[in-house]
């Protein structure tokens, strides 16, 4: 995804007590989403993965097909940046 296709809505900065390697491990760990965000997501299924990220199908709480979203991680390790985009479902295009 090119940076020209995105607009900056906000910038969030904080000190994280973890190595860069550990941060990237967490970013790419799509499987933790339902357990870490259990009030938001009922389920998470991998749709696809490549070097730049993953696509997952998330089902929002309280669950059901109508509450499904497809989200895509676009990671740029060289620039230490990543973006998660909602491709389908509630919030598509954000």
JSON list of C-alpha atoms in Angstrom, two decimals, residues 62-93:
[
{"chain": "A", "resi": 62, "resn": "UNK", "atom": "CA", "xyz": [-21.67, -10.67, 20.21]},
{"chain": "A", "resi": 63, "resn": "UNK", "atom": "CA", "xyz": [-20.84, -12.66, 17.06]},
{"chain": "A", "resi": 64, "resn": "UNK", "atom": "CA", "xyz": [-22.59, -13.76, 13.88]},
{"chain": "A", "resi": 65, "resn": "UNK", "atom": "CA", "xyz": [-21.86, -13.41, 10.16]},
{"chain": "A", "resi": 66, "resn": "UNK", "atom": "CA", "xyz": [-23.45, -9.95, 9.96]},
{"chain": "A", "resi": 67, "resn": "UNK", "atom": "CA", "xyz": [-20.79, -8.68, 12.38]},
{"chain": "A", "resi": 68, "resn": "UNK", "atom": "CA", "xyz": [-17.86, -9.87, 10.26]},
{"chain": "A", "resi": 69, "resn": "UNK", "atom": "CA", "xyz": [-15.07, -7.60, 9.00]},
{"chain": "A", "resi": 70, "resn": "UNK", "atom": "CA", "xyz": [-12.02, -8.24, 6.83]},
{"chain": "A", "resi": 71, "resn": "UNK", "atom": "CA", "xyz": [-8.97, -6.29, 8.01]},
{"chain": "A", "resi": 72, "resn": "UNK", "atom": "CA", "xyz": [-5.51, -6.11, 6.42]},
{"chain": "A", "resi": 73, "resn": "UNK", "atom": "CA", "xyz": [-2.17, -5.34, 8.06]},
{"chain": "A", "resi": 74, "resn": "UNK", "atom": "CA", "xyz": [0.27, -3.38, 5.88]},
{"chain": "A", "resi": 75, "resn": "UNK", "atom": "CA", "xyz": [3.69, -3.36, 7.59]},
{"chain": "A", "resi": 76, "resn": "UNK", "atom": "CA", "xyz": [6.82, -1.51, 6.56]},
{"chain": "A", "resi": 77, "resn": "UNK", "atom": "CA", "xyz": [9.59, -2.76, 8.82]},
{"chain": "A", "resi": 78, "resn": "UNK", "atom": "CA", "xyz": [12.26, -0.55, 7.22]},
{"chain": "A", "resi": 79, "resn": "UNK", "atom": "CA", "xyz": [10.31, 2.59, 8.16]},
{"chain": "A", "resi": 80, "resn": "UNK", "atom": "CA", "xyz": [9.05, 1.15, 11.48]},
{"chain": "A", "resi": 81, "resn": "UNK", "atom": "CA", "xyz": [5.43, 1.74, 10.48]},
{"chain": "A", "resi": 82, "resn": "UNK", "atom": "CA", "xyz": [2.29, -0.28, 10.04]},
{"chain": "A", "resi": 83, "resn": "UNK", "atom": "CA", "xyz": [-1.34, 0.37, 9.15]},
{"chain": "A", "resi": 84, "resn": "UNK", "atom": "CA", "xyz": [-4.39, -1.85, 9.63]},
{"chain": "A", "resi": 85, "resn": "UNK", "atom": "CA", "xyz": [-7.17, -1.17, 7.10]},
{"chain": "A", "resi": 86, "resn": "UNK", "atom": "CA", "xyz": [-10.77, -2.39, 7.27]},
{"chain": "A", "resi": 87, "resn": "UNK", "atom": "CA", "xyz": [-11.48, -3.80, 3.80]},
{"chain": "A", "resi": 88, "resn": "UNK", "atom": "CA", "xyz": [-14.99, -5.22, 4.33]},
{"chain": "A", "resi": 89, "resn": "UNK", "atom": "CA", "xyz": [-17.75, -4.88, 6.89]},
{"chain": "A", "resi": 90, "resn": "UNK", "atom": "CA", "xyz": [-18.40, -2.09, 9.38]},
{"chain": "A", "resi": 91, "resn": "UNK", "atom": "CA", "xyz": [-15.83, 0.67, 8.91]},
{"chain": "A", "resi": 92, "resn": "UNK", "atom": "CA", "xyz": [-14.77, -0.48, 5.42]},
{"chain": "A", "resi": 93, "resn": "UNK", "atom": "CA", "xyz": [-12.22, 1.89, 3.94]}
]
